[in-house]
Amino acid sequence: QPIASTTPADPVGYGLGVQQVFAQTGAFWENEGQTFGNRVLCLYLPRSGIIIALALNSATSPPASNDDIADLATSVYQTLQNAGA
């Protein structure tokens, strides 16, 4: 069923691999996936209108905690913010 919105207190808003995340940047939507040797992370930050799409020709091995794609996305976002985006 469609939902009206999510909140930090009730963040359950997940579907088709898309989820809403609450962070210092405000709420944003993200989708991350991988297959053999490829990873993709897509972010949409409604507050700024920024969309970030990262595609990497690599794979992670368990544990998933060694996945640094989120750090790369954060760096890209901070670079855009510092440039006035």
Coordinates of N, CA and C in Angstrom, one line a residue:
Q1 N 0.8 -1.2 0.0 CA 0.0 0.0 0.0 C 0.9 1.2 0.0
P2 N 0.5 2.3 -0.7 CA 1.3 3.5 -0.7 C 1.2 4.2 0.7
I3 N 2.2 4.8 1.1 CA 2.3 5.5 2.3 C 2.4 7.0 2.1
A4 N 1.9 7.8 3.0 CA 1.9 9.3 2.8 C 3.3 9.8 3.0
S5 N 4.0 9.3 4.0 CA 5.4 9.8 4.3 C 6.0 8.9 5.3
T6 N 7.3 9.1 5.6 CA 8.0 8.4 6.6 C 8.6 9.5 7.6
T7 N 8.9 9.1 8.8 CA 9.5 10.0 9.7 C 10.7 9.3 10.4
P8 N 11.5 10.0 11.1 CA 12.6 9.3 11.9 C 12.0 8.4 12.9
A9 N 10.9 8.7 13.5 CA 10.2 7.8 14.5 C 9.6 6.6 13.8
D10 N 9.2 6.7 12.6 CA 8.5 5.6 11.9 C 9.1 5.6 10.4
P11 N 10.3 5.1 10.3 CA 11.0 5.1 9.0 C 10.6 4.1 8.0
V12 N 9.6 3.2 8.3 CA 9.3 2.1 7.4 C 8.7 2.7 6.2
G13 N 9.5 2.8 5.1 CA 9.0 3.2 3.8 C 9.9 2.6 2.8
Y14 N 9.7 1.3 2.6 CA 10.6 0.5 1.7 C 9.8 -0.1 0.6
G15 N 10.4 -0.1 -0.6 CA 9.7 -0.8 -1.7 C 10.6 -0.9 -2.9
L16 N 10.6 -2.0 -3.6 CA 11.4 -2.1 -4.8 C 12.9 -1.8 -4.6
G17 N 13.4 -2.0 -3.4 CA 14.8 -1.8 -3.2 C 15.1 -0.3 -2.8
V18 N 14.1 0.5 -2.7 CA 14.3 1.9 -2.4 C 13.9 2.1 -1.0
Q19 N 14.8 2.9 -0.3 CA 14.4 3.2 1.1 C 14.7 4.6 1.5
Q20 N 14.1 5.2 2.4 CA 14.3 6.5 2.9 C 15.2 6.5 4.1
V21 N 16.2 7.3 4.1 CA 17.2 7.4 5.2 C 17.2 8.8 5.8
F22 N 17.3 8.9 7.1 CA 17.4 10.2 7.8 C 18.8 10.4 8.3
A23 N 19.4 11.5 7.9 CA 20.7 11.9 8.2 C 20.9 13.4 8.5
Q24 N 22.1 13.8 8.7 CA 22.3 15.3 8.9 C 21.9 16.1 7.7
T25 N 22.0 15.5 6.5 CA 21.6 16.2 5.3 C 20.1 16.3 5.1
G26 N 19.3 15.7 6.1 CA 17.9 15.6 5.9 C 17.5 14.3 5.4
A27 N 16.3 14.1 5.2 CA 15.8 12.8 4.6 C 16.2 12.7 3.2
F28 N 16.7 11.5 2.8 CA 17.0 11.2 1.4 C 16.6 9.8 1.0
W29 N 16.5 9.6 -0.3 CA 16.1 8.2 -0.8 C 17.3 7.6 -1.4
E30 N 17.4 6.3 -1.2 CA 18.6 5.6 -1.7 C 18.2 4.2 -2.2
N31 N 19.0 3.7 -3.1 CA 18.9 2.4 -3.7 C 20.3 1.9 -3.9
E32 N 20.7 0.7 -3.4 CA 22.0 0.2 -3.6 C 21.8 -1.3 -4.0
G33 N 22.7 -1.7 -4.9 CA 22.6 -3.1 -5.4 C 23.9 -3.5 -5.9
Q34 N 24.1 -4.8 -6.0 CA 25.3 -5.3 -6.6 C 25.1 -6.7 -7.3
T35 N 25.9 -7.0 -8.2 CA 26.0 -8.3 -8.9 C 27.4 -8.6 -9.0
F36 N 27.7 -9.7 -9.7 CA 29.1 -10.1 -9.8 C 30.0 -9.0 -10.4
G37 N 30.8 -8.4 -9.6 CA 31.8 -7.4 -10.0 C 31.3 -6.0 -10.3
N38 N 30.0 -5.7 -9.9 CA 29.4 -4.4 -10.2 C 28.6 -4.0 -9.0
R39 N 28.7 -2.7 -8.6 CA 27.9 -2.1 -7.6 C 27.3 -0.8 -8.0
V40 N 26.2 -0.5 -7.6 CA 25.5 0.8 -7.9 C 24.9 1.4 -6.7
L41 N 25.0 2.7 -6.5 CA 24.3 3.4 -5.4 C 23.7 4.6 -6.0
C42 N 22.4 4.8 -5.8 CA 21.7 6.0 -6.3 C 21.1 6.7 -5.1
L43 N 21.3 8.0 -5.1 CA 20.7 8.8 -4.0 C 19.9 10.0 -4.5
Y44 N 18.8 10.3 -3.9 CA 18.1 11.5 -4.2 C 17.9 12.3 -2.9
L45 N 18.3 13.5 -2.9 CA 18.2 14.4 -1.8 C 17.2 15.5 -2.1
P46 N 15.9 15.3 -1.7 CA 14.9 16.2 -2.1 C 15.1 17.7 -1.6
R47 N 15.7 17.8 -0.5 CA 15.9 19.2 0.1 C 16.7 20.0 -0.9
S48 N 17.8 19.5 -1.5 CA 18.6 20.2 -2.4 C 18.3 19.9 -3.9
G49 N 17.6 18.8 -4.1 CA 17.3 18.4 -5.5 C 18.5 17.7 -6.2
I50 N 19.5 17.3 -5.4 CA 20.7 16.6 -5.9 C 20.4 15.1 -6.1
I51 N 20.8 14.6 -7.2 CA 20.7 13.2 -7.5 C 22.2 12.7 -7.7
I52 N 22.6 11.7 -7.0 CA 23.9 11.1 -7.1 C 23.8 9.7 -7.5
A53 N 24.5 9.3 -8.6 CA 24.5 7.9 -9.0 C 25.9 7.5 -9.2
L54 N 26.3 6.4 -8.5 CA 27.6 5.9 -8.5 C 27.6 4.5 -9.0
A55 N 28.4 4.1 -10.0 CA 28.5 2.8 -10.5 C 30.0 2.4 -10.4
L56 N 30.3 1.3 -9.7 CA 31.6 0.8 -9.5 C 31.8 -0.6 -10.1
N57 N 33.0 -0.7 -10.7 CA 33.3 -2.0 -11.3 C 34.1 -2.8 -10.3
S58 N 33.4 -3.2 -9.2 CA 34.1 -3.9 -8.1 C 33.0 -4.7 -7.4
A59 N 33.4 -5.5 -6.4 CA 32.5 -6.2 -5.6 C 33.0 -6.3 -4.2
T60 N 32.1 -6.5 -3.2 CA 32.6 -6.7 -1.8 C 32.5 -8.1 -1.5
S61 N 33.2 -8.5 -0.4 CA 33.1 -9.8 0.1 C 32.7 -9.7 1.5
P62 N 32.0 -10.7 2.0 CA 31.5 -10.6 3.4 C 32.6 -10.3 4.4
P63 N 32.4 -9.6 5.4 CA 31.2 -8.9 5.7 C 30.9 -7.7 4.9
A64 N 29.7 -7.3 4.8 CA 29.3 -6.2 4.0 C 29.8 -4.9 4.6
S65 N 30.3 -4.9 5.8 CA 30.8 -3.7 6.4 C 32.0 -3.1 5.8
N66 N 32.6 -3.9 4.8 CA 33.8 -3.4 4.1 C 33.4 -2.6 2.9
D67 N 32.2 -2.3 2.7 CA 31.7 -1.6 1.5 C 31.8 -0.1 1.8
D68 N 32.7 0.6 1.0 CA 33.0 2.0 1.2 C 32.2 2.9 0.2
I69 N 31.2 2.4 -0.5 CA 30.5 3.2 -1.5 C 29.7 4.3 -0.8
A70 N 29.3 4.1 0.4 CA 28.5 5.2 1.1 C 29.5 6.3 1.4
D71 N 30.7 6.0 1.8 CA 31.7 7.0 2.1 C 32.0 7.8 0.8
L72 N 32.1 7.2 -0.3 CA 32.3 7.8 -1.6 C 31.2 8.8 -1.9
A73 N 29.9 8.3 -1.7 CA 28.8 9.1 -1.9 C 28.8 10.4 -1.0
T74 N 29.2 10.2 0.2 CA 29.2 11.3 1.2 C 30.3 12.3 0.7
S75 N 31.4 11.9 0.2 CA 32.4 12.7 -0.3 C 32.0 13.5 -1.5
V76 N 31.3 12.8 -2.5 CA 30.7 13.5 -3.6 C 29.7 14.6 -3.2
Y77 N 28.8 14.3 -2.3 CA 27.8 15.2 -1.8 C 28.5 16.4 -1.2
Q78 N 29.5 16.2 -0.3 CA 30.2 17.3 0.3 C 30.9 18.2 -0.7
T79 N 31.5 17.6 -1.7 CA 32.2 18.3 -2.8 C 31.1 19.2 -3.5
L80 N 30.0 18.7 -3.8 CA 28.9 19.4 -4.5 C 28.5 20.6 -3.6
Q81 N 28.3 20.3 -2.3 CA 27.9 21.4 -1.4 C 28.9 22.5 -1.3
N82 N 30.2 22.1 -1.2 CA 31.3 23.1 -1.2 C 31.4 23.9 -2.4
A83 N 30.9 23.4 -3.5 CA 30.9 24.1 -4.8 C 29.7 24.9 -5.0
G84 N 28.8 24.9 -4.0 CA 27.6 25.8 -4.1 C 26.4 25.1 -4.6
A85 N 26.4 23.8 -4.8 CA 25.2 23.1 -5.3 C 24.1 23.0 -4.3

